[in-house]
JSON list of C-alpha atoms in Angstrom, two decimals:
[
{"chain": "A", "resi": 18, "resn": "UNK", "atom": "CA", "xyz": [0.46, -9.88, -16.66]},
{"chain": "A", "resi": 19, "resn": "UNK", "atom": "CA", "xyz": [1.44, -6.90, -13.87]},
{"chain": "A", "resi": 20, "resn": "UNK", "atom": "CA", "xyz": [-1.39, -5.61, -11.80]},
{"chain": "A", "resi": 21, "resn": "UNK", "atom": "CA", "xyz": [0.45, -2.48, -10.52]},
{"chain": "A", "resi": 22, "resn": "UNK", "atom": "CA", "xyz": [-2.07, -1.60, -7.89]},
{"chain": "A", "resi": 23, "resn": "UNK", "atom": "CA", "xyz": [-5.57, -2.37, -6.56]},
{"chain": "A", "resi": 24, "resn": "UNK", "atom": "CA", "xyz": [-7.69, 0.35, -4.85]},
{"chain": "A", "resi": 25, "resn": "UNK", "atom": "CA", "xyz": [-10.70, -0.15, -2.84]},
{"chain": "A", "resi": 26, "resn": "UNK", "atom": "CA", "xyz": [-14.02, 1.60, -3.58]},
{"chain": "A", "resi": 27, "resn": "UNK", "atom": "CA", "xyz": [-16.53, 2.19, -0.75]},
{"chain": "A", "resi": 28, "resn": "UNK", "atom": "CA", "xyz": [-19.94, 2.84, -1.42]},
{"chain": "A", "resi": 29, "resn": "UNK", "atom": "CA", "xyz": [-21.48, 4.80, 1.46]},
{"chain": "A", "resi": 30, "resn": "UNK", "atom": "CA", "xyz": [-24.49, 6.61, 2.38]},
{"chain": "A", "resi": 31, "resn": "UNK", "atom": "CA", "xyz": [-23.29, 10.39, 3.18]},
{"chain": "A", "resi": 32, "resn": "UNK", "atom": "CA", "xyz": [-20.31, 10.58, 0.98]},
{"chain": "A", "resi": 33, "resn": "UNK", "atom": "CA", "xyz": [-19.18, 14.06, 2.38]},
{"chain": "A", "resi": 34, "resn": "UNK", "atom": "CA", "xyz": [-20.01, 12.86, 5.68]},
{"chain": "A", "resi": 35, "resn": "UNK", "atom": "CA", "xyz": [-17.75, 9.92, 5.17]},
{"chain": "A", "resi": 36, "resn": "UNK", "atom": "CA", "xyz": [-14.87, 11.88, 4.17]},
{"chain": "A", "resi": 37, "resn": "UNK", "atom": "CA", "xyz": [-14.68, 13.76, 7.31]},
{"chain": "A", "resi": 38, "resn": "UNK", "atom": "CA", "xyz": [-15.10, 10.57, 9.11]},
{"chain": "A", "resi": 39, "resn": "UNK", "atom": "CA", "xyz": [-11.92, 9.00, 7.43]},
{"chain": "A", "resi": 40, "resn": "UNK", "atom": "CA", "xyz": [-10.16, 12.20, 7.68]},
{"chain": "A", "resi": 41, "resn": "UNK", "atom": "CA", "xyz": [-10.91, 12.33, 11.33]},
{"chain": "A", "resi": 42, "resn": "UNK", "atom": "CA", "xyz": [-9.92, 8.74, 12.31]},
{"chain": "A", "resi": 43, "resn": "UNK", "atom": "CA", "xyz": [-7.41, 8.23, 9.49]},
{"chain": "A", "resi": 44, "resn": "UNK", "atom": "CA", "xyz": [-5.93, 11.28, 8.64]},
{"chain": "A", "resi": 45, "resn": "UNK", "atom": "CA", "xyz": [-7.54, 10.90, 5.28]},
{"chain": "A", "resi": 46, "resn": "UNK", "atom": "CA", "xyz": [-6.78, 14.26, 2.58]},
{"chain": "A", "resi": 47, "resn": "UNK", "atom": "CA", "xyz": [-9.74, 14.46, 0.04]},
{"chain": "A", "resi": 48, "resn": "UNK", "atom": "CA", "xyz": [-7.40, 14.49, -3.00]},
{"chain": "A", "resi": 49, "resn": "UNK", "atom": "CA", "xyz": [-10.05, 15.13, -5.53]},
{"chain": "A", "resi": 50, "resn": "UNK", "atom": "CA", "xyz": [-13.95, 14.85, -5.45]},
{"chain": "A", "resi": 51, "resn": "UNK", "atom": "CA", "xyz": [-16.45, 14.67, -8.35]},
{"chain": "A", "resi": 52, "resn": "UNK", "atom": "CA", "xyz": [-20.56, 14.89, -8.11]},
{"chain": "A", "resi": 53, "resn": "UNK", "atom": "CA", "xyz": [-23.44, 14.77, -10.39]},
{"chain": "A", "resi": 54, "resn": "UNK", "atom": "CA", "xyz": [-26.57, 15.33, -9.66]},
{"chain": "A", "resi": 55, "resn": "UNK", "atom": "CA", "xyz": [-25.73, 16.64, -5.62]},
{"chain": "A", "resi": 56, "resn": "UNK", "atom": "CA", "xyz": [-24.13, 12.70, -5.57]},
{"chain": "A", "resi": 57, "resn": "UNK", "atom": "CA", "xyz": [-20.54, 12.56, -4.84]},
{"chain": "A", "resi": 58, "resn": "UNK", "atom": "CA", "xyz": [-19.45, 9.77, -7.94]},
{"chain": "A", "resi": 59, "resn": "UNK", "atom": "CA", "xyz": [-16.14, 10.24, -7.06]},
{"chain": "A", "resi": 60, "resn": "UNK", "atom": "CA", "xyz": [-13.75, 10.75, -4.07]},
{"chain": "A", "resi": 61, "resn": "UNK", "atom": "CA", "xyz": [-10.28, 9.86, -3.45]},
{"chain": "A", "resi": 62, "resn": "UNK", "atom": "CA", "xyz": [-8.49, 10.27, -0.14]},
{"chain": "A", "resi": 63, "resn": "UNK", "atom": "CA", "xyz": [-4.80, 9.70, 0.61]},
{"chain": "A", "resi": 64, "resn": "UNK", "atom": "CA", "xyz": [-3.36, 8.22, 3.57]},
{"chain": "A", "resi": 65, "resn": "UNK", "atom": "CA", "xyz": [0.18, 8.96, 5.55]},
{"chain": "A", "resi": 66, "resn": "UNK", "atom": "CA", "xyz": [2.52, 6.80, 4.08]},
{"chain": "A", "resi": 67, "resn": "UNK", "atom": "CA", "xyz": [0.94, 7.26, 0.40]},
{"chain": "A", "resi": 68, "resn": "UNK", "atom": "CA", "xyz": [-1.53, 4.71, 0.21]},
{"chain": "A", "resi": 69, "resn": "UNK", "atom": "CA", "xyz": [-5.27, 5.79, -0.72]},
{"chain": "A", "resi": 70, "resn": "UNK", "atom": "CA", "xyz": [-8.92, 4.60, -1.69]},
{"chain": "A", "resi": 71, "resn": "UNK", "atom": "CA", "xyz": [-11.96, 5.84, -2.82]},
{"chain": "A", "resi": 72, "resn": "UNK", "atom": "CA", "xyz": [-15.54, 6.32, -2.56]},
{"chain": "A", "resi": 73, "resn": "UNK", "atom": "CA", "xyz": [-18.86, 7.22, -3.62]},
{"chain": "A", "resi": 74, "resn": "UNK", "atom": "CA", "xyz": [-22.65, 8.02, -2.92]},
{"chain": "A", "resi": 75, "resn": "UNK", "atom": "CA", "xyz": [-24.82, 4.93, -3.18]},
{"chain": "A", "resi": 76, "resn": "UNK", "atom": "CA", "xyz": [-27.26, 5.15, -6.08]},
{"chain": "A", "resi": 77, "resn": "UNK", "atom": "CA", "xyz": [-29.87, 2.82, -8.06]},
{"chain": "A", "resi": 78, "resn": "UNK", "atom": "CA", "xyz": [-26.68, 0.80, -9.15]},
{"chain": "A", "resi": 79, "resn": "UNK", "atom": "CA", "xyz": [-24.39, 0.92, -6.25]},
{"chain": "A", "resi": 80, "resn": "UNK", "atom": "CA", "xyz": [-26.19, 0.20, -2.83]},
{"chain": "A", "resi": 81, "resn": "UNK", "atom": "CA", "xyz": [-24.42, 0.73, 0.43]},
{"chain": "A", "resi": 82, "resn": "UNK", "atom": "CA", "xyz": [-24.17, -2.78, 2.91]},
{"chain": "A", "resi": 83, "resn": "UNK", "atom": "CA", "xyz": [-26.47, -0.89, 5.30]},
{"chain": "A", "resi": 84, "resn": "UNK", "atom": "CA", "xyz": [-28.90, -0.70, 3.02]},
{"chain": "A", "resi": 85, "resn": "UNK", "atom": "CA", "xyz": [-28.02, -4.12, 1.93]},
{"chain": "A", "resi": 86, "resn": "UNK", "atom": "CA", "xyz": [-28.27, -5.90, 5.47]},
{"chain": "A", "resi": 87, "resn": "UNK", "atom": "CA", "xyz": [-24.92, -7.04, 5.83]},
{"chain": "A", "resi": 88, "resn": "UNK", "atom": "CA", "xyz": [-21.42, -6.06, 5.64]},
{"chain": "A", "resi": 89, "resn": "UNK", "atom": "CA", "xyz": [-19.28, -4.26, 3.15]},
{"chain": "A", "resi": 90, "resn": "UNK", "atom": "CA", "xyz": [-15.76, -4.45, 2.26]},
{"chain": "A", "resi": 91, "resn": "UNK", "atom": "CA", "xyz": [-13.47, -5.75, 4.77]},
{"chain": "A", "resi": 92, "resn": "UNK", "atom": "CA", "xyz": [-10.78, -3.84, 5.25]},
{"chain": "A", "resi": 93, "resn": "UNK", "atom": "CA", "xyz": [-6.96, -4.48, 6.76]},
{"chain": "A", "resi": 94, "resn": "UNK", "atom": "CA", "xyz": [-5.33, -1.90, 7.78]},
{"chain": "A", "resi": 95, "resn": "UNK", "atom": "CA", "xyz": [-1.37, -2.15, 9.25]},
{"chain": "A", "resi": 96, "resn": "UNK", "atom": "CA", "xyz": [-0.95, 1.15, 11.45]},
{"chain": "A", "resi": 97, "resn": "UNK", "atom": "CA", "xyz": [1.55, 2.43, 14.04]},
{"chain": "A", "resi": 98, "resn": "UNK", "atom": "CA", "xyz": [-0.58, 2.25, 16.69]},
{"chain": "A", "resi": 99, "resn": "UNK", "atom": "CA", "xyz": [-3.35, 0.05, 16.04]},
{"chain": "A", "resi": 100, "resn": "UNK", "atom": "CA", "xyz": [-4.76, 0.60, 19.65]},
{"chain": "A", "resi": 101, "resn": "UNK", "atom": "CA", "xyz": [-5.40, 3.93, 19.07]},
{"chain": "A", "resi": 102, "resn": "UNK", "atom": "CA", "xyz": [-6.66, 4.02, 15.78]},
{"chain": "A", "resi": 103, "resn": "UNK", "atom": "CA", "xyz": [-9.47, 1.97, 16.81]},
{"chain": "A", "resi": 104, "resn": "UNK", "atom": "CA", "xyz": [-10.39, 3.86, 19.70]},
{"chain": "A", "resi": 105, "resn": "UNK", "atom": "CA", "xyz": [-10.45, 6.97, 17.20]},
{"chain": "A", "resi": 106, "resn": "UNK", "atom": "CA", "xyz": [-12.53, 4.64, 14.95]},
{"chain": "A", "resi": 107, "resn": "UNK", "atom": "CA", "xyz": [-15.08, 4.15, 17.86]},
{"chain": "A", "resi": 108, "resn": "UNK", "atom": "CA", "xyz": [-14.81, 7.94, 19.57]},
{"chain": "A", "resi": 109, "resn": "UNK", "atom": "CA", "xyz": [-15.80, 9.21, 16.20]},
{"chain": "A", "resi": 110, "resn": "UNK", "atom": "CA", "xyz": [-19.14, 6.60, 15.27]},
{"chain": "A", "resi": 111, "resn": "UNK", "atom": "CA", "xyz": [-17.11, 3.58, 14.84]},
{"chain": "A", "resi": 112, "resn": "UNK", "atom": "CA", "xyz": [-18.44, 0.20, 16.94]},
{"chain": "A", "resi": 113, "resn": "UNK", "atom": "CA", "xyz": [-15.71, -2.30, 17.42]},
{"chain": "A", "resi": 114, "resn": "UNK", "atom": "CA", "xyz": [-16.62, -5.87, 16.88]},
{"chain": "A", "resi": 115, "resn": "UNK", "atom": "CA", "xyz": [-13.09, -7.20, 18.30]},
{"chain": "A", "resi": 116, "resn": "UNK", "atom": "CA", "xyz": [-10.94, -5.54, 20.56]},
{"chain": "A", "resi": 117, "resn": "UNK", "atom": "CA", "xyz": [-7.37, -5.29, 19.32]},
{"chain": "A", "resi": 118, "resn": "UNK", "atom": "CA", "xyz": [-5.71, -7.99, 20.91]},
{"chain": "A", "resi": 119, "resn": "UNK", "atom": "CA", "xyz": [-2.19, -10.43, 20.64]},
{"chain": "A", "resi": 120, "resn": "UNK", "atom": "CA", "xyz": [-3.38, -13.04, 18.31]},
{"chain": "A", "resi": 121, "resn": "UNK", "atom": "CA", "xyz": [-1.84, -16.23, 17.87]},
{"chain": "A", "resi": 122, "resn": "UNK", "atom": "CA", "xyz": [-0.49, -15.82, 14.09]},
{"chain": "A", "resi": 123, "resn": "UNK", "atom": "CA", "xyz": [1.74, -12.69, 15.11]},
{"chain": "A", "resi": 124, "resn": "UNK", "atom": "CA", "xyz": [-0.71, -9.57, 14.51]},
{"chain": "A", "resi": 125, "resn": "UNK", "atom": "CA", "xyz": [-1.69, -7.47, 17.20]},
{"chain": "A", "resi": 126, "resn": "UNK", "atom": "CA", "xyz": [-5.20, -6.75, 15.39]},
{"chain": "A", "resi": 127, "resn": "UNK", "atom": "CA", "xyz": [-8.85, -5.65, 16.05]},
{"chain": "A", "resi": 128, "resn": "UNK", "atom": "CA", "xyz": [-12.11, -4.92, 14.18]},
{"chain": "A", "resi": 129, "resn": "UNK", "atom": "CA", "xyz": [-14.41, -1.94, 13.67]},
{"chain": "A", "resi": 130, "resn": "UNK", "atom": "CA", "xyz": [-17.30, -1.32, 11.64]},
{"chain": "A", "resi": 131, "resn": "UNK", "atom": "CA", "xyz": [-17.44, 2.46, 10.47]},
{"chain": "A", "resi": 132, "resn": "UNK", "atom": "CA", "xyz": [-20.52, 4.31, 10.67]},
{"chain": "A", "resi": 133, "resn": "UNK", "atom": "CA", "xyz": [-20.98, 3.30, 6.61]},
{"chain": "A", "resi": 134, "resn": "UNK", "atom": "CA", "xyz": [-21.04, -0.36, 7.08]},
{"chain": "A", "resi": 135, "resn": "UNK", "atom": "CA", "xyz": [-17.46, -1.40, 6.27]},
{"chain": "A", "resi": 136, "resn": "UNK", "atom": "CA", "xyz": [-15.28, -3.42, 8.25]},
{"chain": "A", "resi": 137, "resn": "UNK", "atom": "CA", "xyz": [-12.03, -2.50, 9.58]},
{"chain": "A", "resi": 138, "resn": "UNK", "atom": "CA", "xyz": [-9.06, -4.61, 10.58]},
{"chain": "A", "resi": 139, "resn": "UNK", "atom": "CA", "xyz": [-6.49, -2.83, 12.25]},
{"chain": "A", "resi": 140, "resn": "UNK", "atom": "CA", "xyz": [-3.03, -4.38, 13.06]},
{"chain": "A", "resi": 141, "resn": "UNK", "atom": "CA", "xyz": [0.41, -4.65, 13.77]},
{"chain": "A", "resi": 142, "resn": "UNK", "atom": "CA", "xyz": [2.63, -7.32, 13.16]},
{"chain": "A", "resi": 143, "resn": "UNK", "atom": "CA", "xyz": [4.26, -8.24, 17.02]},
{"chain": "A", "resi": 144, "resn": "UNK", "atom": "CA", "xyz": [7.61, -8.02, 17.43]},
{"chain": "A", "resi": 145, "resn": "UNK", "atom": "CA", "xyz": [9.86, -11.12, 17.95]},
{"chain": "A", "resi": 146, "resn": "UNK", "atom": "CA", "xyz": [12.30, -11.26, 19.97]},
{"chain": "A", "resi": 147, "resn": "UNK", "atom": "CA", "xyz": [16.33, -11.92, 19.64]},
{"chain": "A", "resi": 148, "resn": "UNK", "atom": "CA", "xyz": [14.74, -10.23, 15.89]}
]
């Protein structure tokens, strides 16, 4: 068996309102969006580098983790700049839950929850020396 890809779906509160959010912190691109209803059931957005994801409204079927109490999908992201992508994270509604910091297993990483309940790691492997 292949499994060619894997793409996260976020449910959110605010669908719209989450796509300007990613495309703000992430330089997201709404690739396509679908509704029903005045629900957005659809959404994709694609990243720099090609990668993408998608999300939708919550509904009576899929609830959103704010509703929910807790935590939603955690996320890793590997970026350029991890420093500064959290710090766009935050400056646009984000609240970071680590800072980005050297950790011991060779990532430069961090944490922030967006404004939707989902969970952002953002990283960078460090570079070794004599490489």
């Amino acid at each position: 068996m292949s499994i060619e890809q894997i793409t996260p779906k976020l449910v959110v509160e605010g669908a719209d309102k989450a796509i300007r959010y990613y495309g703000e912190v992430l330089d997201a691109e709404l690739r396509r969006r679908d509704e029903a209803g005045g629900r957005v059931v659809f959404a994709e957005l694609g990243l720099p580098g090609g990668a993408s994801f998608q999300l939708k409204d919550a509904d009576a079927v899929d609830k959103d983790p704010l509703r929910l109490g807790g935590r939603g999908l955690l996320l890793t992201v590997v970026a350029e700049d991890p420093d500064r992508l959290a710090e766009r994270m935050a400056a646009a509604g984000g609240e970071v839950v680590f800072e980005v910091a050297d950790q011991p297993y060779g990532m430069r990483q961090g944490r922030v929850r967006d404004p939707f309940g989902h969970e952002w790691i953002v990283g960078r492997p460090i570079p070794q020396d004599g490489g």
